Every structure is written in C-alpha cells, then in structure tokens.
Short mmCIF file of C-alpha atoms in Angstrom, two decimals:
data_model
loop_
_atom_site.label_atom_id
_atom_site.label_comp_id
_atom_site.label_asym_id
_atom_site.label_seq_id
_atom_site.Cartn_x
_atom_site.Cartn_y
_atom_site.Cartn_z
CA UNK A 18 5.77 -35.31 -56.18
CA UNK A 19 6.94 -38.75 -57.80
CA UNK A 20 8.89 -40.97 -55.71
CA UNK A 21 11.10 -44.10 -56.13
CA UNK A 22 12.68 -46.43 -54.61
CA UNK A 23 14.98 -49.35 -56.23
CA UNK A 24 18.47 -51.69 -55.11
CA UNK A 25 21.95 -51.12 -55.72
CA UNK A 26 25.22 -52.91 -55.29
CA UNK A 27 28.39 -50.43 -54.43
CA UNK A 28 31.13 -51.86 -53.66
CA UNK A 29 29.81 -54.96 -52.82
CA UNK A 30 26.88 -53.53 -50.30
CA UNK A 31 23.16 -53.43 -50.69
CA UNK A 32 22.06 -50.37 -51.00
CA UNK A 33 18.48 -48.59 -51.05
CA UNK A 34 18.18 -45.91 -54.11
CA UNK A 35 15.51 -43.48 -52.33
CA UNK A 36 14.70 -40.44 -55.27
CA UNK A 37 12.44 -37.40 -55.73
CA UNK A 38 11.99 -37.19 -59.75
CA UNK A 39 10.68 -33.73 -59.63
CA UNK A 40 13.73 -32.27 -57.41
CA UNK A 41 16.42 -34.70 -58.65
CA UNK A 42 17.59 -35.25 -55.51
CA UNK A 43 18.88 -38.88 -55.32
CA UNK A 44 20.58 -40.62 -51.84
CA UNK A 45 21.71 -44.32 -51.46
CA UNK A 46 21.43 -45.65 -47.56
CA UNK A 47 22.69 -48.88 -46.36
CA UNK A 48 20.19 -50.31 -43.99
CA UNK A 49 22.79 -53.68 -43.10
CA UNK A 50 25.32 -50.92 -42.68
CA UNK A 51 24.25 -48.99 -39.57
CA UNK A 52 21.88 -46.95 -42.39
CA UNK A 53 25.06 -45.25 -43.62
CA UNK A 54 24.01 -42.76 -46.28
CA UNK A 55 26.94 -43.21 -48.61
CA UNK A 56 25.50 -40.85 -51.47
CA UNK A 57 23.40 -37.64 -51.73
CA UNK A 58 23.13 -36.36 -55.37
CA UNK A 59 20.98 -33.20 -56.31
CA UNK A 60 21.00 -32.73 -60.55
CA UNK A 61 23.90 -35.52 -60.87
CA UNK A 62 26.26 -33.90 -58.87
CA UNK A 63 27.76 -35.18 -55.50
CA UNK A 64 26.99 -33.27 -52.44
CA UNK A 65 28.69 -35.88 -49.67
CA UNK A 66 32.33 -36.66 -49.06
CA UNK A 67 33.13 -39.88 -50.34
CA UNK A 68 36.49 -40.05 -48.45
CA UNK A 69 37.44 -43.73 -48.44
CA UNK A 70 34.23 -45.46 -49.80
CA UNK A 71 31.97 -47.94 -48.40
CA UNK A 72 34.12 -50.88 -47.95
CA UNK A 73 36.40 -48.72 -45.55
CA UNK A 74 33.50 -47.83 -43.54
CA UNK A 75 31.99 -51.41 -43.69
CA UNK A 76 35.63 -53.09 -42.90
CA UNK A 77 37.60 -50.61 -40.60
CA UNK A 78 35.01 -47.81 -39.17
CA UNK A 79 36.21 -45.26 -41.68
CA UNK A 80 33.61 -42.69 -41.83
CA UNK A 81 32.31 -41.17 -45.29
CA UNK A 82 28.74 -39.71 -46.27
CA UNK A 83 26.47 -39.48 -43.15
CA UNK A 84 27.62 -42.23 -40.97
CA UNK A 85 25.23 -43.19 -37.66
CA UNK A 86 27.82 -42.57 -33.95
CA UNK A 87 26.01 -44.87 -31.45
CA UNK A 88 25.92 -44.91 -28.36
CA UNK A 89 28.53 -42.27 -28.47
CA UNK A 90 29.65 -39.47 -30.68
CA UNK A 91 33.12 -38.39 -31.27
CA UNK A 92 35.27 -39.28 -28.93
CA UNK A 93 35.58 -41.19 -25.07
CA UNK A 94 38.31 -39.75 -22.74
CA UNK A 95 39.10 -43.00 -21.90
CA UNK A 96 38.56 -46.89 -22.41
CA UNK A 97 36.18 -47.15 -19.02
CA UNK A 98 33.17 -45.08 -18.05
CA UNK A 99 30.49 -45.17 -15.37
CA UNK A 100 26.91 -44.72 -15.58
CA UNK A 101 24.24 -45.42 -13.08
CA UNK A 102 26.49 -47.45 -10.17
CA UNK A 103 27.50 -49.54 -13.47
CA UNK A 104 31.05 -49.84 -14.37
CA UNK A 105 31.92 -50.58 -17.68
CA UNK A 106 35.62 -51.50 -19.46
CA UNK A 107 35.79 -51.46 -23.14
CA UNK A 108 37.71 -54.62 -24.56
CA UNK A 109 40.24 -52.74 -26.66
CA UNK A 110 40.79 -55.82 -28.96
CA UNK A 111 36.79 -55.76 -29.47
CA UNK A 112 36.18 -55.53 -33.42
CA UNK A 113 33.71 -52.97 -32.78
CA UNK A 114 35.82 -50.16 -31.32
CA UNK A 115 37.32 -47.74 -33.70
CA UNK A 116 40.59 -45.17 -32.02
CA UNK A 117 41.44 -41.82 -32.72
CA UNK A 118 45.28 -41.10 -33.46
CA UNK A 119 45.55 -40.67 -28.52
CA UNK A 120 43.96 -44.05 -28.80
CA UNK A 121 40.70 -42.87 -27.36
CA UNK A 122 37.56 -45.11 -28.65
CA UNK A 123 35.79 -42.74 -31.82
CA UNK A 124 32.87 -42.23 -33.58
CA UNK A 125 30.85 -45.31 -31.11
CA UNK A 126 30.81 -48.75 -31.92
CA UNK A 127 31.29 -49.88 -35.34
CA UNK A 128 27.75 -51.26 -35.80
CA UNK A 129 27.33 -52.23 -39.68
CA UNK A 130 26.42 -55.92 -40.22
CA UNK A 131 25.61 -55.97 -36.34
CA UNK A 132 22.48 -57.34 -37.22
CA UNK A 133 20.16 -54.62 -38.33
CA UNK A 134 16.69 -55.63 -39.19
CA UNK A 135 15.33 -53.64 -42.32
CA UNK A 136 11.80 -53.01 -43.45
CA UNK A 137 10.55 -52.81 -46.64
CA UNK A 138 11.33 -49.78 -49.07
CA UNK A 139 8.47 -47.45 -49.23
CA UNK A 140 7.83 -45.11 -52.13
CA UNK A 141 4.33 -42.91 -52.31
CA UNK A 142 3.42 -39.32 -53.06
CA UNK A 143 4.92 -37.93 -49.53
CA UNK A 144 8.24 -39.81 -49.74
CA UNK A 145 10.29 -42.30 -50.47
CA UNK A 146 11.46 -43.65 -47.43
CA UNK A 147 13.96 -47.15 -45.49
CA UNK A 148 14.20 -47.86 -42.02
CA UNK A 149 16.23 -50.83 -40.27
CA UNK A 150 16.51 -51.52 -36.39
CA UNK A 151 19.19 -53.03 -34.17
CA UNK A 152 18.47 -54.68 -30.81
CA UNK A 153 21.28 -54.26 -28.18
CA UNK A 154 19.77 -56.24 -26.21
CA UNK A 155 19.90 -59.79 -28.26
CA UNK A 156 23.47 -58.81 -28.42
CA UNK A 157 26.33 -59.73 -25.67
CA UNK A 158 29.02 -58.48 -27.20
CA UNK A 159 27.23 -54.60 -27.49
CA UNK A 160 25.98 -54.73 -24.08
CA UNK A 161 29.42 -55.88 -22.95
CA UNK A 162 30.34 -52.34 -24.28
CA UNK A 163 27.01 -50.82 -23.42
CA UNK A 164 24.85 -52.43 -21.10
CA UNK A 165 21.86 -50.60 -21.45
CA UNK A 166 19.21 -52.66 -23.20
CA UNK A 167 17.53 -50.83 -25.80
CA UNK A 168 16.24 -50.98 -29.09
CA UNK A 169 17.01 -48.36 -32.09
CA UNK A 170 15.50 -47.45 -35.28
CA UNK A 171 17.09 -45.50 -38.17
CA UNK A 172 14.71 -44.01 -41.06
CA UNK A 173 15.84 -42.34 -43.64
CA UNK A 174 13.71 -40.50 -46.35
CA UNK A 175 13.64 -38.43 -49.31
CA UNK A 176 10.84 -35.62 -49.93
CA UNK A 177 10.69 -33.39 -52.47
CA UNK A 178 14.12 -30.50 -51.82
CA UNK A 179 14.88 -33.11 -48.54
CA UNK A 180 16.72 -35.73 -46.96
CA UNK A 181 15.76 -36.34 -43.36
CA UNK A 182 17.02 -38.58 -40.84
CA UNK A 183 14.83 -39.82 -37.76
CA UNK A 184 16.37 -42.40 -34.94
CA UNK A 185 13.85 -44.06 -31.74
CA UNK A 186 15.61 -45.31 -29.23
CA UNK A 187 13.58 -47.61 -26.92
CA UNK A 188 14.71 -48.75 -23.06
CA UNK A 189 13.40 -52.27 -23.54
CA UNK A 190 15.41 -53.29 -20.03
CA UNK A 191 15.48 -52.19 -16.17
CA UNK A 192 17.58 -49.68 -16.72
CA UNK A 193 17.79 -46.34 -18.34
CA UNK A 194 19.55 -45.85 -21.37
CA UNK A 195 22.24 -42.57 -21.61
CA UNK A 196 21.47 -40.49 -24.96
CA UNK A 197 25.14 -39.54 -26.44
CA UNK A 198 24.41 -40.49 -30.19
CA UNK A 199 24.92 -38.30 -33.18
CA UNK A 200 25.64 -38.16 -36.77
CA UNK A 201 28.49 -37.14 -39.03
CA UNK A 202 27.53 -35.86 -42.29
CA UNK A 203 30.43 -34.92 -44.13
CA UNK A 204 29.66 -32.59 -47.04
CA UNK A 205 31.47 -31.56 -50.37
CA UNK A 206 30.03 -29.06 -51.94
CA UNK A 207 30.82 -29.53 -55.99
CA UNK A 208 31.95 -27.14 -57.81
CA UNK A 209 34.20 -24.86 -56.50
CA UNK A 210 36.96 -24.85 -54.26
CA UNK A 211 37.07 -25.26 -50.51
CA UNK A 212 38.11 -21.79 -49.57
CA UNK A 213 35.15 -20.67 -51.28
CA UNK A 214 31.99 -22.33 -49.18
CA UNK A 215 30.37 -19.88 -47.40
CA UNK A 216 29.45 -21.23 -43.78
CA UNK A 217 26.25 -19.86 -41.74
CA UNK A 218 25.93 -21.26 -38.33
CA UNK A 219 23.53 -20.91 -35.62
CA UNK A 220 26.37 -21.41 -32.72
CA UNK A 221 26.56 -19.43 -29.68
CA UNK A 222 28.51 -21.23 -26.98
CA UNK A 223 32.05 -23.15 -27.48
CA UNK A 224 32.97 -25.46 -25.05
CA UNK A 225 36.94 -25.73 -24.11
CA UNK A 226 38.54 -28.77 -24.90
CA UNK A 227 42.10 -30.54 -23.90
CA UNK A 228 45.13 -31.16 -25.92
CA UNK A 229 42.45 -34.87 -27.12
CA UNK A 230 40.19 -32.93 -27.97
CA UNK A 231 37.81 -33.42 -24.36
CA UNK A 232 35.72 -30.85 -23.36
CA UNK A 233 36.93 -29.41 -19.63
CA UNK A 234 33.43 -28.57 -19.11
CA UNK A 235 34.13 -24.93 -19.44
CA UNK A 236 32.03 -23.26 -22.35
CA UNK A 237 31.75 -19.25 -23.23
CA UNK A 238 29.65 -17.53 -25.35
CA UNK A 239 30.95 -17.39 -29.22
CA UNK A 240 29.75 -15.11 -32.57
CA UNK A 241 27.69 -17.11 -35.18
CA UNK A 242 30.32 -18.82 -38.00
CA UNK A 243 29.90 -16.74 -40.80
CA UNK A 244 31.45 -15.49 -44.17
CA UNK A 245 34.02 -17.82 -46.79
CA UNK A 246 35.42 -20.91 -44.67
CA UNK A 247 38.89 -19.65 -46.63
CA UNK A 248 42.17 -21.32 -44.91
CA UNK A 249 40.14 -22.16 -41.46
CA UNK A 250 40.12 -25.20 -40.12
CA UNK A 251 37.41 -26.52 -37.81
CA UNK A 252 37.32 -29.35 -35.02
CA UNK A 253 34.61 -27.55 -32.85
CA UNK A 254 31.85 -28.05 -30.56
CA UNK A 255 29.39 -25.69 -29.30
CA UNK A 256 26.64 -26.25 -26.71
CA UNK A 257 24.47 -23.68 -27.14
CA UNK A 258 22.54 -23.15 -30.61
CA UNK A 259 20.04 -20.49 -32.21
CA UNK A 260 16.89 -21.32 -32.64
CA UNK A 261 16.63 -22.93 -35.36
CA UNK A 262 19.28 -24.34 -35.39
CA UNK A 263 20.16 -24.21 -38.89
CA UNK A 264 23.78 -24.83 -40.17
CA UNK A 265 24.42 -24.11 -43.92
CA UNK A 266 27.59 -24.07 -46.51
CA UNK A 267 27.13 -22.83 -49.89
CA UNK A 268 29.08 -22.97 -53.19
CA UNK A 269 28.81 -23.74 -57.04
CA UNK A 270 25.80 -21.97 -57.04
CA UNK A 271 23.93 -24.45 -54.57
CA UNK A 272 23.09 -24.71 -50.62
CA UNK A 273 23.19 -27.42 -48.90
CA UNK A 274 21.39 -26.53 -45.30
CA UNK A 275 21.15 -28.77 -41.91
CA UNK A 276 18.72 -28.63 -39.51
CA UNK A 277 18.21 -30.14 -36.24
CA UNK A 278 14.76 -30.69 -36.11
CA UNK A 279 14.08 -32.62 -32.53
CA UNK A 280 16.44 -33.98 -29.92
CA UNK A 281 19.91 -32.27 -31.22
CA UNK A 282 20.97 -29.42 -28.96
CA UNK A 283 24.84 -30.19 -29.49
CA UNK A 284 27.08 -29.59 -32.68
CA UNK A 285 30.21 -30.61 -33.95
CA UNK A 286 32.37 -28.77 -36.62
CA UNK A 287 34.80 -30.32 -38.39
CA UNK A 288 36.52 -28.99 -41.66
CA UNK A 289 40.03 -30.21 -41.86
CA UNK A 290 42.89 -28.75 -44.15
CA UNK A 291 44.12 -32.29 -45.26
CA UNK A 292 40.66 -32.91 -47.44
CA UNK A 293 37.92 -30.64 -49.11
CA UNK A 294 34.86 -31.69 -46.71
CA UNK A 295 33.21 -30.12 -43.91
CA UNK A 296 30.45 -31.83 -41.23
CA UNK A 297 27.93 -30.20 -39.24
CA UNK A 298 27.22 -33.05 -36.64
CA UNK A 299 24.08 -33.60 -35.26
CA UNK A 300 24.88 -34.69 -31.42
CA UNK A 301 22.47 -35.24 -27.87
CA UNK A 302 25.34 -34.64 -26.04
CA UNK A 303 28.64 -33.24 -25.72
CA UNK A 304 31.82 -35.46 -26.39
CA UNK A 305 32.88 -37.92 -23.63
CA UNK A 306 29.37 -37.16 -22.17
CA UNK A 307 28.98 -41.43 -20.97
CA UNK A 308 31.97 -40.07 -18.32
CA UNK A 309 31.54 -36.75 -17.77
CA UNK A 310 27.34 -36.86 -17.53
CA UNK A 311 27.80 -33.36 -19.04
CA UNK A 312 24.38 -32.23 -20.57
CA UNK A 313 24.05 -36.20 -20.69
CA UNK A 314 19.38 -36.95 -20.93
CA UNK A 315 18.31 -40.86 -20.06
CA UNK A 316 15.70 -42.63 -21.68
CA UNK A 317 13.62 -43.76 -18.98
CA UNK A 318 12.78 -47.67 -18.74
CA UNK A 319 10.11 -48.45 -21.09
CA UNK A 320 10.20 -44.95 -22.58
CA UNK A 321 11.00 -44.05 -26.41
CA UNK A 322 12.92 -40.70 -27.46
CA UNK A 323 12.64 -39.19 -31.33
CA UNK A 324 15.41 -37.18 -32.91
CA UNK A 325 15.39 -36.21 -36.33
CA UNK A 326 17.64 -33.49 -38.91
CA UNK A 327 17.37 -32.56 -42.01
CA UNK A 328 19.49 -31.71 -45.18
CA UNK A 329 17.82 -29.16 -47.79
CA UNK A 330 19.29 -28.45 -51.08
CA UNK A 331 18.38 -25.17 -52.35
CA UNK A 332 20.18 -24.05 -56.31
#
C-alpha cells in the first residue's frame, strides 16, 4: 500500500492530510485542535458531517467530523461532581466549558489550542499516521476542572480501507484518574437521502434517561437497531454491546462501519431530524459517569490504559 502524508490550511487551521493511494481514502486531523478529524473522504466524496466547520469547533466547542470528549462524554448532570473524597466545582464562566440547551456542561472540556504537543507525520508501507499529546498536569486551569494529573495521547492513522483512532491516558500524579472519555463521529453518508441509511447495531441494553437526558441508572435489555433509519430519530445510549461491537450505516452504494476495538464498552446514538448526520459514539462510560461512578474504571497511579476504534469503508 502507498501512503502519504502532507499540510493543509482550512479555515485557518493546520491540518495533517493522512491518505491511502490505493483505497482513496483521504482524512484531515488537527493535532493543535484536540486531533479533531474534520474530513474523511473515500473516492472524493465526503463521508463526515461537516455541520458548522472548523472554526466553530475551534472558537465555540461546536462539534463536526470526529471530535475528541475529554474527560467526559456527553453530558454532566450538574456543574459539581465528586470523585475520590475530591470535590470539584466547575467555573461556569471557564472558556473551556461548552452547555447543552438545560445548561448542563457537554461534550468535556473544550481542549483545542490547550497546548497539544504533536509529533512528526509518519507515512510508510503500513500507514500513514499523526499523534499529539496534552499534559493536564502542566495545566491549572484543566486540573481546576479535573484534578487528576494525567497525560493523553491521540493517534490517528490511515491504512489501506481504514481510519483508526487510538488514545493513552497516563496517571502521571498520586491519584487515579476516572476514564469517562469518548468520541463523536458524526457521519453523512453521500449520496442518498437520510431516510434511506440502513443502520446495523450491535446494542443490547438501553439505559433510562431523565427529561436532560441522564441516565437513572436503570437499563433493560433492547433488540439490535436494524433496517432503514426512515423518520427515527436517535439520542440513545446502550450499555451492553455484541461482541464485536460493530456499528454500521449504509447508503449510496457504500458502508461506512465502526468498531470498538479496545476500551469502548458504552455507545451513544444520535441521529437528529433537524440535520442529515448520524454518530455512533465511542464512550468508557456512561453519561454523567464523574457523578454517578456508574460503570465508571480508574487508571491506577502510574498506570497507562489503550482504547482504540475504527472506521472501515467498504463500496
């Protein structure tokens, strides 16, 4: 397989051109932006929502493409948790909080241009392949908000029919770090039209959730999401997942597959009426988990996690 790598400016923002010649499958990630993947292109066409482009993301926390959630996904239940005798009170005038229409903090902190350090571009026979870290703990201002040194480390790369995502999250302090990140890729399948996607998911347990979309912590056994999306509409998660966990929509004559590969056992779906995408999120625990300690793991001082997914294009 040929491989390349090269530098773009959209809308103003570095990005990192990562491409598989013999697949034509194309993606441009923003290591100085939280490693937002902002496009995935298979034979020219489009496969990720744009929504409201990179500079929304970049300026206000608007999320489009695959957009990192750290050190939560979704959604808090409120603007204070508790973790580990440690109190902590989110400073609701803090640039880096982002609010869902209830005014709960969404989608984690806003981390692009938090100071990510990025490695060099790699391009050889297996790959073509960016990474960038972030330190939390050279930070004050994200351990006010989450005081749990650690560092993390986004890579993203492209191989052959793939585009796979890997995070390490290292406890660098005294304390243990709570594991509630995720990712929200928001795909757009080209081609046809939205009640047309056919969905195949690997789901088997819902969990319940309030009027703000909170779990209660009641969950109940669910059929697999299958057949045309049609009219539905989608703001879901499930906590229980077939192995392997494999979500899919299809359209145009193309596939577009995720899988969670290591350390996802939670999954968001979200396919709205008000705009033509649909997201399979990759989470490591349910929403609101940093209160609730629902299905919430800790990296151990000292110790390093893994989690990975992939998207495969099949058409």
């Amino acid at each position: 397989m040929e491989h390349d790598v090269d530098e773009v400016q959209v809308e103003g923002h570095r990005g990192i051109v990562l491409a598989c010649r013999d697949t034509h499958l194309r993606a441009v990630v923003h290591p100085e932006l939280a490693m937002l993947t902002s496009s995935l292109t298979h034979r020219g066409a489009e496969l990720l929502g744009q929504r409201n482009g990179i500079a929304a993301y970049a300026d206000h926390g608007s999320t489009m493409g695959i957009p990192l959630l750290h050190p939560w996904a979704n959604r808090l239940g409120a603007t204070r948790y508790s973790l580990g005798g440690i109190d902590v009170a989110l400073d609701l005038g803090s640039d880096l909080l982002h609010f869902d229409d209830n005014g709960l903090p969404m989608h984690g902190l806003r981390l692009a241009g938090a100071g990510w350090l990025t490695g060099d571009p790699v391009a050889k026979e297996s790959g073509a392949s960016v990474s960038a870290t972030l330190d939390f703990g050279a930070t004050r201002e994200l351990l006010a908000a989450f005081p749990f040194p650690h560092r993390i480390t986004v890579s993203t790369t492209i191989s052959a029919a793939a585009l796979e995502t890997r995070v390490a999250i290292e406890a660098t302090g005294d304390l243990g770090v709570p594991l509630a990140l995720g990712f929200h890729p928001y795909f757009a399948p080209p081609g046809v039209e939205r009640a047309a996607w056919e969905l195949e998911t690997p789901v088997l347990r819902r969990a319940d959730l309030d009027e703000r979309g909170i779990p209660t912590g009641v969950d109940h056994a669910v059929a697999p999401v299958r057949g045309p999306l049609a009219e539905q509409t989608f703001d879901d998660l499930y906590t229980d997942l077939a192995d392997p966990p494999i979500f899919s929509v299809s359209g145009g004559g193309r596939r577009i597959a995720l899988e969670f590969r290591e350390g996802y056992h939670v999954a968001q779906i979200y396919a709205p009426s008000h705009d033509a995408v649909i997201a399979f999120e990759p989470m490591t625990a349910p929403t609101n988990a940093l209160q609730s300690g629902w299905m919430l793991r800790t990296v151990p001082p000292g110790g390093r996690v893994h989690t990975s997914f992939a998207v495969t294009i099949d058409g």
